[in-house]
Short mmCIF file of N, CA and C in Angstrom, two decimals:
data_model
loop_
_atom_site.label_atom_id
_atom_site.label_comp_id
_atom_site.label_asym_id
_atom_site.label_seq_id
_atom_site.Cartn_x
_atom_site.Cartn_y
_atom_site.Cartn_z
N UNK A 1 0.67 20.04 18.71
CA UNK A 1 0.03 21.14 18.57
C UNK A 1 0.60 22.28 17.95
N UNK A 2 2.24 22.54 17.77
CA UNK A 2 3.13 22.79 17.45
C UNK A 2 3.49 22.40 16.62
N UNK A 3 3.47 21.52 15.52
CA UNK A 3 3.88 20.66 14.86
C UNK A 3 4.11 21.58 13.68
N UNK A 4 3.04 22.48 12.85
CA UNK A 4 3.47 22.80 11.77
C UNK A 4 4.11 24.00 11.75
N UNK A 5 4.62 24.32 12.86
CA UNK A 5 5.37 25.56 13.11
C UNK A 5 6.69 25.36 12.09
N UNK A 6 7.20 24.07 11.81
CA UNK A 6 8.40 24.15 11.62
C UNK A 6 8.48 24.00 10.02
N UNK A 7 7.65 24.17 9.45
CA UNK A 7 7.71 24.40 8.13
C UNK A 7 7.84 25.52 7.75
N UNK A 8 8.65 25.83 7.06
CA UNK A 8 9.53 27.24 6.63
C UNK A 8 8.17 28.35 5.51
N UNK A 9 7.64 27.28 5.10
CA UNK A 9 6.53 28.02 3.98
C UNK A 9 5.33 27.21 4.44
N UNK A 10 4.81 27.61 5.28
CA UNK A 10 2.98 26.90 5.38
C UNK A 10 1.85 26.88 4.41
N UNK A 11 1.41 26.12 3.79
CA UNK A 11 0.43 26.26 2.49
C UNK A 11 -0.73 27.12 4.14
N UNK A 12 -1.67 27.50 3.02
CA UNK A 12 -3.02 27.63 3.81
C UNK A 12 -4.06 26.79 4.47
N UNK A 13 -3.97 25.86 3.63
CA UNK A 13 -4.80 24.96 3.98
C UNK A 13 -4.29 24.49 5.33
N UNK A 14 -2.88 23.86 5.50
CA UNK A 14 -2.12 23.43 6.44
C UNK A 14 -2.14 23.93 7.98
N UNK A 15 -2.49 25.45 7.72
CA UNK A 15 -2.49 26.76 8.76
C UNK A 15 -3.97 26.64 9.22
N UNK A 16 -4.86 26.41 8.58
CA UNK A 16 -6.19 26.18 9.26
C UNK A 16 -6.63 25.04 9.68
N UNK A 17 -6.19 24.05 9.10
CA UNK A 17 -5.95 22.57 10.03
C UNK A 17 -5.41 22.53 11.24
N UNK A 18 -3.79 23.36 11.32
CA UNK A 18 -3.18 23.01 12.02
C UNK A 18 -3.93 23.72 13.34
N UNK A 19 -4.59 25.40 13.11
CA UNK A 19 -5.06 26.43 13.69
C UNK A 19 -6.24 25.63 14.26
N UNK A 20 -6.97 24.85 13.96
CA UNK A 20 -8.10 24.47 14.63
C UNK A 20 -7.74 23.27 15.31
N UNK A 21 -6.53 22.37 15.27
CA UNK A 21 -6.16 21.31 15.95
C UNK A 21 -5.47 22.31 17.46
N UNK A 22 -5.29 22.88 17.05
CA UNK A 22 -4.97 24.17 18.75
C UNK A 22 -5.54 24.19 19.27
N UNK A 23 -7.12 24.06 19.07
CA UNK A 23 -8.26 24.31 19.72
C UNK A 23 -9.08 22.93 20.39
N UNK A 24 -8.15 22.11 19.92
CA UNK A 24 -8.83 20.60 20.39
C UNK A 24 -7.86 20.31 22.02
N UNK A 25 -8.71 19.44 22.78
CA UNK A 25 -7.70 19.05 24.17
C UNK A 25 -6.35 17.94 23.51
N UNK A 26 -5.63 18.18 24.41
CA UNK A 26 -4.61 16.99 24.33
C UNK A 26 -5.34 15.61 24.40
N UNK A 27 -6.37 15.42 25.42
CA UNK A 27 -6.97 14.13 25.03
C UNK A 27 -7.96 14.00 24.30
N UNK A 28 -8.71 14.67 24.02
CA UNK A 28 -8.79 14.63 22.12
C UNK A 28 -8.75 13.96 21.02
N UNK A 29 -7.54 14.89 21.21
CA UNK A 29 -6.33 14.34 20.19
C UNK A 29 -6.13 12.68 19.96
N UNK A 30 -5.52 12.52 21.25
CA UNK A 30 -4.85 11.12 21.76
C UNK A 30 -5.75 10.38 21.42
N UNK A 31 -7.25 10.32 22.08
CA UNK A 31 -8.08 9.59 21.49
C UNK A 31 -8.47 9.35 19.71
N UNK A 32 -8.60 10.59 18.95
CA UNK A 32 -8.77 10.63 17.82
C UNK A 32 -7.68 9.55 17.43
N UNK A 33 -6.27 10.39 17.44
CA UNK A 33 -5.00 9.47 16.93
C UNK A 33 -5.10 7.75 17.12
N UNK A 34 -5.65 7.20 18.90
CA UNK A 34 -5.56 5.97 19.32
C UNK A 34 -6.84 5.31 18.20
N UNK A 35 -7.75 6.32 17.55
CA UNK A 35 -8.85 5.31 17.01
C UNK A 35 -8.38 5.51 15.20
N UNK A 36 -7.41 6.21 14.65
CA UNK A 36 -7.08 6.00 13.36
C UNK A 36 -5.89 4.85 13.60
N UNK A 37 -5.16 4.81 14.87
CA UNK A 37 -3.95 3.83 14.85
C UNK A 37 -4.97 2.25 14.75
N UNK A 38 -6.08 2.04 15.20
CA UNK A 38 -6.74 0.70 15.63
C UNK A 38 -7.16 0.61 14.32
N UNK A 39 -7.57 1.60 13.42
CA UNK A 39 -8.39 1.43 12.25
C UNK A 39 -7.47 1.21 11.16
N UNK A 40 -6.28 1.60 11.10
CA UNK A 40 -5.56 1.18 10.42
C UNK A 40 -4.62 -0.29 10.62
N UNK A 41 -4.12 -0.23 11.74
CA UNK A 41 -3.69 -1.73 12.51
C UNK A 41 -4.66 -2.65 11.72
N UNK A 42 -6.25 -2.94 12.26
CA UNK A 42 -6.97 -3.91 11.85
C UNK A 42 -7.00 -4.08 10.11
N UNK A 43 -7.09 -2.96 9.42
CA UNK A 43 -7.03 -2.94 7.86
C UNK A 43 -5.71 -3.38 7.32
N UNK A 44 -4.75 -3.36 8.12
CA UNK A 44 -3.00 -3.66 7.68
C UNK A 44 -3.50 -5.45 7.83
N UNK A 45 -3.81 -5.87 8.90
CA UNK A 45 -3.64 -7.19 9.60
C UNK A 45 -4.64 -8.09 8.55
N UNK A 46 -5.80 -7.28 8.37
CA UNK A 46 -6.41 -7.85 7.45
C UNK A 46 -5.92 -8.20 5.61
N UNK A 47 -5.59 -6.79 5.74
CA UNK A 47 -4.56 -7.34 4.05
C UNK A 47 -3.21 -8.10 3.94
N UNK A 48 -2.68 -8.07 5.02
CA UNK A 48 -1.57 -8.40 4.92
C UNK A 48 -1.64 -10.10 5.09
N UNK A 49 -2.48 -10.43 6.18
CA UNK A 49 -2.58 -11.81 6.60
C UNK A 49 -3.06 -12.49 5.72
N UNK A 50 -4.13 -11.61 4.94
CA UNK A 50 -4.90 -12.53 3.55
C UNK A 50 -3.93 -12.38 2.38
N UNK A 51 -2.79 -11.60 2.25
CA UNK A 51 -2.15 -11.89 1.35
C UNK A 51 -0.93 -12.95 1.34
N UNK A 52 -0.56 -13.07 2.75
CA UNK A 52 0.22 -14.19 2.81
C UNK A 52 -0.89 -15.71 2.97
N UNK A 53 -1.65 -15.63 3.38
CA UNK A 53 -2.53 -16.95 3.45
C UNK A 53 -2.56 -17.40 1.71
N UNK A 54 -3.15 -16.45 1.26
CA UNK A 54 -3.54 -16.77 -0.45
C UNK A 54 -2.02 -16.76 -1.23
N UNK A 55 -0.70 -16.26 -0.97
CA UNK A 55 0.20 -16.29 -1.61
C UNK A 55 1.62 -17.12 -0.81
N UNK A 56 1.58 -18.32 -0.45
CA UNK A 56 2.41 -18.36 0.56
C UNK A 56 3.82 -18.01 0.10
N UNK A 57 4.59 -17.46 0.76
CA UNK A 57 6.05 -17.23 0.48
C UNK A 57 6.56 -15.80 0.36
N UNK A 58 5.04 -15.09 -0.22
CA UNK A 58 5.28 -14.12 -0.48
C UNK A 58 5.98 -13.06 0.67
N UNK A 59 6.63 -11.87 0.53
CA UNK A 59 6.76 -11.33 1.68
C UNK A 59 6.00 -9.77 1.83
N UNK A 60 5.55 -9.47 3.11
CA UNK A 60 4.83 -8.49 3.09
C UNK A 60 5.03 -7.80 4.47
N UNK A 61 5.18 -6.28 4.58
CA UNK A 61 5.91 -5.66 5.78
C UNK A 61 4.62 -4.95 6.60
N UNK A 62 4.84 -4.79 7.62
CA UNK A 62 3.40 -4.28 8.30
C UNK A 62 4.17 -3.26 9.23
N UNK A 63 4.45 -1.74 8.64
CA UNK A 63 5.05 -0.82 9.49
C UNK A 63 4.04 -0.67 10.31
N UNK A 64 4.86 0.19 11.25
CA UNK A 64 4.36 0.78 12.32
C UNK A 64 3.79 2.58 12.58
N UNK A 65 4.36 3.01 11.39
CA UNK A 65 4.53 4.20 11.07
C UNK A 65 4.01 4.78 9.84
N UNK A 66 3.76 4.17 8.89
CA UNK A 66 3.09 4.41 7.77
C UNK A 66 1.50 3.65 7.64
N UNK A 67 0.96 4.37 6.24
CA UNK A 67 -0.77 3.75 6.13
C UNK A 67 -0.31 2.70 4.58
N UNK A 68 1.22 2.29 4.70
CA UNK A 68 0.94 1.35 3.18
C UNK A 68 2.18 0.07 3.74
N UNK A 69 1.90 -1.01 3.05
CA UNK A 69 2.52 -2.26 3.41
C UNK A 69 3.28 -2.27 1.54
N UNK A 70 4.63 -2.89 1.90
CA UNK A 70 5.44 -3.53 0.76
C UNK A 70 5.16 -4.70 0.72
N UNK A 71 5.10 -4.91 -0.46
CA UNK A 71 4.66 -6.57 -0.73
C UNK A 71 6.17 -7.11 -1.89
N UNK A 72 6.72 -8.10 -1.28
CA UNK A 72 7.87 -8.70 -2.45
C UNK A 72 7.71 -10.11 -2.70
N UNK A 73 7.54 -10.03 -4.29
CA UNK A 73 7.31 -11.54 -4.66
C UNK A 73 8.80 -12.29 -5.26
N UNK A 74 9.57 -12.05 -4.62
CA UNK A 74 10.78 -12.54 -5.10
C UNK A 74 10.72 -13.90 -4.92
N UNK A 75 10.21 -14.34 -3.78
CA UNK A 75 10.38 -15.68 -3.49
C UNK A 75 9.47 -16.68 -4.29
N UNK A 76 8.44 -16.02 -5.00
CA UNK A 76 7.23 -16.98 -5.91
C UNK A 76 7.23 -16.77 -7.21
N UNK A 77 7.71 -15.29 -7.52
CA UNK A 77 7.84 -14.91 -9.15
C UNK A 77 9.25 -15.55 -9.72
N UNK A 78 9.19 -15.67 -10.90
CA UNK A 78 10.48 -16.05 -12.17
C UNK A 78 10.99 -14.81 -11.63
N UNK A 79 12.61 -15.69 -12.06
CA UNK A 79 13.62 -14.29 -11.96
C UNK A 79 13.48 -13.29 -12.44
N UNK A 80 12.79 -13.09 -13.87
CA UNK A 80 12.62 -12.28 -14.89
C UNK A 80 11.62 -11.50 -14.30
N UNK A 81 10.54 -11.61 -12.76
CA UNK A 81 9.59 -10.87 -12.92
C UNK A 81 9.97 -9.37 -12.76
N UNK A 82 9.14 -8.44 -13.41
CA UNK A 82 9.45 -7.08 -13.01
C UNK A 82 8.29 -6.23 -12.38
N UNK A 83 8.39 -5.47 -11.38
CA UNK A 83 7.50 -5.19 -10.59
C UNK A 83 6.51 -3.91 -11.31
N UNK A 84 7.33 -3.16 -12.02
CA UNK A 84 7.01 -2.01 -13.59
C UNK A 84 5.75 -2.93 -14.21
N UNK A 85 6.23 -3.87 -14.32
CA UNK A 85 5.38 -4.60 -15.89
C UNK A 85 4.24 -4.83 -14.97
N UNK A 86 4.62 -5.46 -13.83
CA UNK A 86 3.25 -5.94 -13.44
C UNK A 86 2.07 -5.07 -13.10
N UNK A 87 2.57 -3.81 -12.62
CA UNK A 87 1.72 -2.65 -12.49
C UNK A 87 0.86 -2.16 -13.80
N UNK A 88 1.84 -2.19 -14.91
CA UNK A 88 1.22 -1.68 -15.76
C UNK A 88 0.10 -2.47 -16.52
N UNK A 89 0.61 -4.22 -16.73
CA UNK A 89 -0.73 -4.92 -16.64
C UNK A 89 -1.39 -4.67 -16.09
N UNK A 90 -1.74 -4.61 -14.64
CA UNK A 90 -2.75 -4.47 -13.75
C UNK A 90 -3.49 -3.17 -14.10
N UNK A 91 -2.75 -2.10 -14.64
CA UNK A 91 -3.73 -0.90 -14.90
C UNK A 91 -4.21 -1.02 -16.37
N UNK A 92 -3.27 -1.69 -16.94
CA UNK A 92 -3.99 -2.08 -18.56
C UNK A 92 -5.12 -3.05 -18.90
N UNK A 93 -4.77 -3.88 -18.59
CA UNK A 93 -5.53 -5.55 -19.15
C UNK A 93 -6.60 -5.95 -17.38
N UNK A 94 -5.59 -6.21 -16.37
CA UNK A 94 -5.79 -6.60 -15.52
C UNK A 94 -7.01 -6.59 -14.68
N UNK A 95 -7.96 -8.01 -14.36
CA UNK A 95 -9.03 -8.05 -13.75
C UNK A 95 -8.93 -8.81 -13.04
N UNK A 96 -9.94 -8.54 -11.74
CA UNK A 96 -10.00 -10.26 -11.27
C UNK A 96 -11.36 -9.86 -10.83
N UNK A 97 -12.37 -10.95 -10.76
CA UNK A 97 -13.90 -11.18 -10.65
C UNK A 97 -13.93 -11.07 -9.25
N UNK A 98 -14.91 -10.74 -8.46
CA UNK A 98 -14.69 -10.26 -7.02
C UNK A 98 -16.52 -10.79 -6.91
N UNK A 99 -17.18 -11.51 -5.92
CA UNK A 99 -18.15 -11.36 -5.91
C UNK A 99 -19.48 -10.54 -7.13
N UNK A 100 -19.13 -10.92 -8.05
CA UNK A 100 -19.56 -10.36 -9.40
C UNK A 100 -19.28 -9.02 -9.80
N UNK A 101 -18.21 -8.45 -9.35
CA UNK A 101 -17.91 -7.41 -9.63
C UNK A 101 -16.04 -7.23 -9.95
N UNK A 102 -15.74 -6.84 -11.03
CA UNK A 102 -14.36 -6.55 -11.27
C UNK A 102 -13.66 -5.80 -11.03
N UNK A 103 -12.37 -6.08 -10.57
CA UNK A 103 -11.64 -4.87 -9.82
C UNK A 103 -10.39 -5.34 -10.66
N UNK A 104 -9.40 -4.32 -10.45
CA UNK A 104 -8.00 -4.33 -10.67
C UNK A 104 -7.48 -3.84 -9.44
N UNK A 105 -5.93 -3.28 -9.32
CA UNK A 105 -5.13 -2.99 -7.88
C UNK A 105 -4.23 -1.80 -8.42
N UNK A 106 -4.12 -0.96 -8.09
CA UNK A 106 -3.23 0.05 -8.35
C UNK A 106 -2.44 -0.05 -7.20
N UNK A 107 -1.10 -0.45 -7.54
CA UNK A 107 -0.08 -0.44 -6.91
C UNK A 107 0.89 0.48 -7.26
N UNK A 108 1.99 0.67 -6.62
CA UNK A 108 3.27 1.57 -7.16
C UNK A 108 4.42 0.61 -6.67
N UNK A 109 5.13 0.51 -7.81
CA UNK A 109 6.20 -0.58 -8.14
C UNK A 109 7.41 0.07 -7.01
N UNK A 110 8.62 -0.47 -6.30
CA UNK A 110 9.03 0.25 -5.95
C UNK A 110 10.84 0.05 -6.23
N UNK A 111 10.88 -0.18 -7.57
CA UNK A 111 12.50 0.23 -7.95
C UNK A 111 12.97 1.49 -7.80
N UNK A 112 11.90 2.42 -8.15
CA UNK A 112 12.79 3.83 -8.18
C UNK A 112 12.56 4.49 -6.67
N UNK A 113 12.26 3.54 -5.96
CA UNK A 113 12.29 3.88 -4.44
C UNK A 113 14.29 3.67 -3.92
N UNK A 114 14.54 3.04 -4.52
CA UNK A 114 16.05 2.63 -4.12
C UNK A 114 17.24 3.23 -5.30
N UNK A 115 18.22 3.71 -4.52
CA UNK A 115 19.23 4.33 -5.46
C UNK A 115 19.60 3.10 -6.30
N UNK A 116 20.43 3.47 -7.40
CA UNK A 116 21.09 2.59 -7.81
C UNK A 116 21.85 1.65 -7.24
N UNK A 117 22.07 0.12 -7.57
CA UNK A 117 22.58 -0.94 -6.18
C UNK A 117 23.74 -1.14 -7.32
N UNK A 118 24.89 -1.03 -7.27
CA UNK A 118 25.93 -1.48 -7.95
C UNK A 118 26.42 -2.84 -8.02
N UNK A 119 26.31 -3.49 -8.81
CA UNK A 119 26.87 -5.20 -8.66
C UNK A 119 25.79 -5.57 -8.27
N UNK A 120 24.54 -5.57 -8.05
CA UNK A 120 23.18 -6.36 -8.03
C UNK A 120 22.19 -5.95 -8.28
N UNK A 121 20.91 -6.72 -8.54
CA UNK A 121 19.84 -6.24 -8.87
C UNK A 121 19.17 -5.67 -8.41
N UNK A 122 18.38 -4.42 -8.85
CA UNK A 122 17.66 -3.60 -7.79
C UNK A 122 16.34 -4.15 -6.82
N UNK A 123 16.74 -4.38 -5.48
CA UNK A 123 15.61 -4.45 -4.11
C UNK A 123 14.40 -4.76 -4.89
N UNK A 124 13.94 -3.55 -5.33
CA UNK A 124 12.67 -3.08 -5.44
C UNK A 124 11.82 -3.42 -6.81
N UNK A 125 12.70 -4.42 -7.73
CA UNK A 125 12.56 -5.04 -8.78
C UNK A 125 11.19 -5.72 -8.77
N UNK A 126 11.08 -6.50 -7.59
CA UNK A 126 10.26 -7.22 -7.26
C UNK A 126 9.25 -6.99 -6.32
N UNK A 127 9.32 -5.48 -5.65
CA UNK A 127 8.54 -5.18 -4.50
C UNK A 127 7.67 -4.34 -5.31
N UNK A 128 6.19 -3.88 -4.74
CA UNK A 128 5.26 -3.23 -4.56
C UNK A 128 4.46 -2.49 -3.56
N UNK A 129 4.07 -1.21 -3.19
CA UNK A 129 3.60 -0.41 -2.42
C UNK A 129 2.17 -0.97 -2.76
N UNK A 130 1.64 -0.99 -1.33
CA UNK A 130 -0.11 -1.11 -1.06
C UNK A 130 -0.48 -0.09 -0.67
N UNK A 131 -1.07 0.89 -0.59
CA UNK A 131 -1.68 2.10 0.47
C UNK A 131 -3.13 1.61 0.96
N UNK A 132 -3.13 2.11 2.10
CA UNK A 132 -3.74 1.85 2.62
C UNK A 132 -5.22 2.77 2.70
N UNK A 133 -5.71 3.14 1.64
CA UNK A 133 -6.67 4.37 1.03
C UNK A 133 -7.87 4.13 0.73
N UNK A 134 -8.47 3.27 1.17
CA UNK A 134 -9.85 2.86 0.56
C UNK A 134 -10.71 2.57 2.30
N UNK A 135 -11.95 2.03 2.03
CA UNK A 135 -12.58 1.59 3.25
C UNK A 135 -12.03 0.05 3.74
N UNK A 136 -12.16 0.07 4.59
CA UNK A 136 -11.80 -1.21 5.07
C UNK A 136 -12.51 -2.83 4.27
N UNK A 137 -13.65 -2.30 3.87
CA UNK A 137 -14.40 -3.26 3.23
C UNK A 137 -13.68 -3.85 2.02
N UNK A 138 -13.57 -2.77 1.36
CA UNK A 138 -12.93 -2.62 -0.04
C UNK A 138 -11.42 -3.26 -0.17
N UNK A 139 -10.43 -2.36 1.17
CA UNK A 139 -9.42 -3.10 1.52
C UNK A 139 -9.46 -4.53 1.77
N UNK A 140 -10.16 -5.00 2.26
CA UNK A 140 -10.16 -6.67 2.84
C UNK A 140 -10.34 -7.77 1.34
N UNK A 141 -10.74 -6.84 -0.04
CA UNK A 141 -10.75 -7.80 -0.71
C UNK A 141 -9.34 -7.57 -1.82
N UNK A 142 -8.41 -7.01 -1.34
CA UNK A 142 -7.43 -6.60 -2.07
C UNK A 142 -6.54 -7.50 -1.97
N UNK A 143 -6.28 -8.74 -0.95
CA UNK A 143 -5.87 -10.01 -1.21
C UNK A 143 -6.00 -10.75 -2.42
N UNK A 144 -7.48 -11.36 -2.66
CA UNK A 144 -8.08 -11.85 -3.79
C UNK A 144 -7.72 -11.15 -4.77
N UNK A 145 -7.72 -9.70 -4.83
CA UNK A 145 -7.94 -9.47 -6.35
C UNK A 145 -5.77 -9.50 -6.83
N UNK A 146 -5.27 -8.93 -5.58
CA UNK A 146 -4.03 -9.36 -6.04
C UNK A 146 -3.50 -10.51 -6.00
N UNK A 147 -4.14 -11.92 -5.66
CA UNK A 147 -3.28 -12.99 -5.83
C UNK A 147 -3.80 -13.19 -7.35
N UNK A 148 -5.11 -12.84 -7.76
CA UNK A 148 -5.81 -13.29 -8.76
C UNK A 148 -4.85 -12.72 -9.73
N UNK A 149 -4.69 -11.37 -9.77
CA UNK A 149 -3.70 -10.64 -10.71
C UNK A 149 -2.55 -11.06 -10.87
N UNK A 150 -1.62 -11.54 -9.93
CA UNK A 150 -0.28 -12.16 -9.86
C UNK A 150 -0.68 -13.45 -10.64
N UNK A 151 -1.83 -14.33 -10.68
CA UNK A 151 -1.68 -15.35 -10.84
C UNK A 151 -2.34 -15.40 -12.60
N UNK A 152 -2.74 -14.25 -13.05
CA UNK A 152 -3.08 -14.07 -14.13
C UNK A 152 -1.63 -13.47 -15.07
N UNK A 153 -1.21 -12.44 -14.33
CA UNK A 153 0.01 -12.00 -15.06
C UNK A 153 1.03 -12.89 -15.00
N UNK A 154 0.95 -14.19 -14.41
CA UNK A 154 2.39 -15.19 -14.60
C UNK A 154 1.72 -16.20 -15.80
N UNK A 155 0.71 -16.36 -15.98
CA UNK A 155 -0.24 -17.36 -17.27
C UNK A 155 0.37 -16.96 -18.33
N UNK A 156 0.53 -17.61 -19.26
CA UNK A 156 1.23 -17.23 -20.48
C UNK A 156 0.02 -16.58 -21.43
N UNK A 157 -1.22 -16.98 -21.21
CA UNK A 157 -2.07 -15.82 -21.95
C UNK A 157 -2.17 -14.76 -22.24
N UNK A 158 -1.59 -13.88 -21.02
CA UNK A 158 -1.75 -12.59 -20.75
C UNK A 158 -1.06 -11.94 -22.03
N UNK A 159 -1.74 -10.60 -21.95
CA UNK A 159 -1.33 -9.51 -23.12
C UNK A 159 -1.49 -8.29 -22.52
N UNK A 160 0.14 -7.61 -22.56
CA UNK A 160 0.41 -6.67 -22.01
C UNK A 160 0.31 -5.46 -22.62
#
């Protein structure tokens, strides 16, 4: 309940949100947090299990305290793979048709997440972050869309 008091310069919206939460019972808050945990855990399991089933060898994180996963293609991509280039391809021209609808995927490359790694390649070069920011039904499409985009990107016919 006192979470927001730690901020040195609280914004007005945050003050209203945390002010309203102060009027909720601890039990009601626990139930809401539990429902959110179950919702995101279910979504994460669907996405992560789907990705690993369709792209054997890919590494997918299942964090316990965030609403995103990091996928690492280092085991299945060529040594020259660059996550930033894949993201730009996906945004500019990549599309996958699922059940008659064209989709692309906006993921975040992870290279800038890491500080410079002296003497070796940046571990984020082959990593991307997928945020769980859409409905469970649409997030369930992510494994098929990611797989399709990854296969398109690796094909020699792609245009960046």
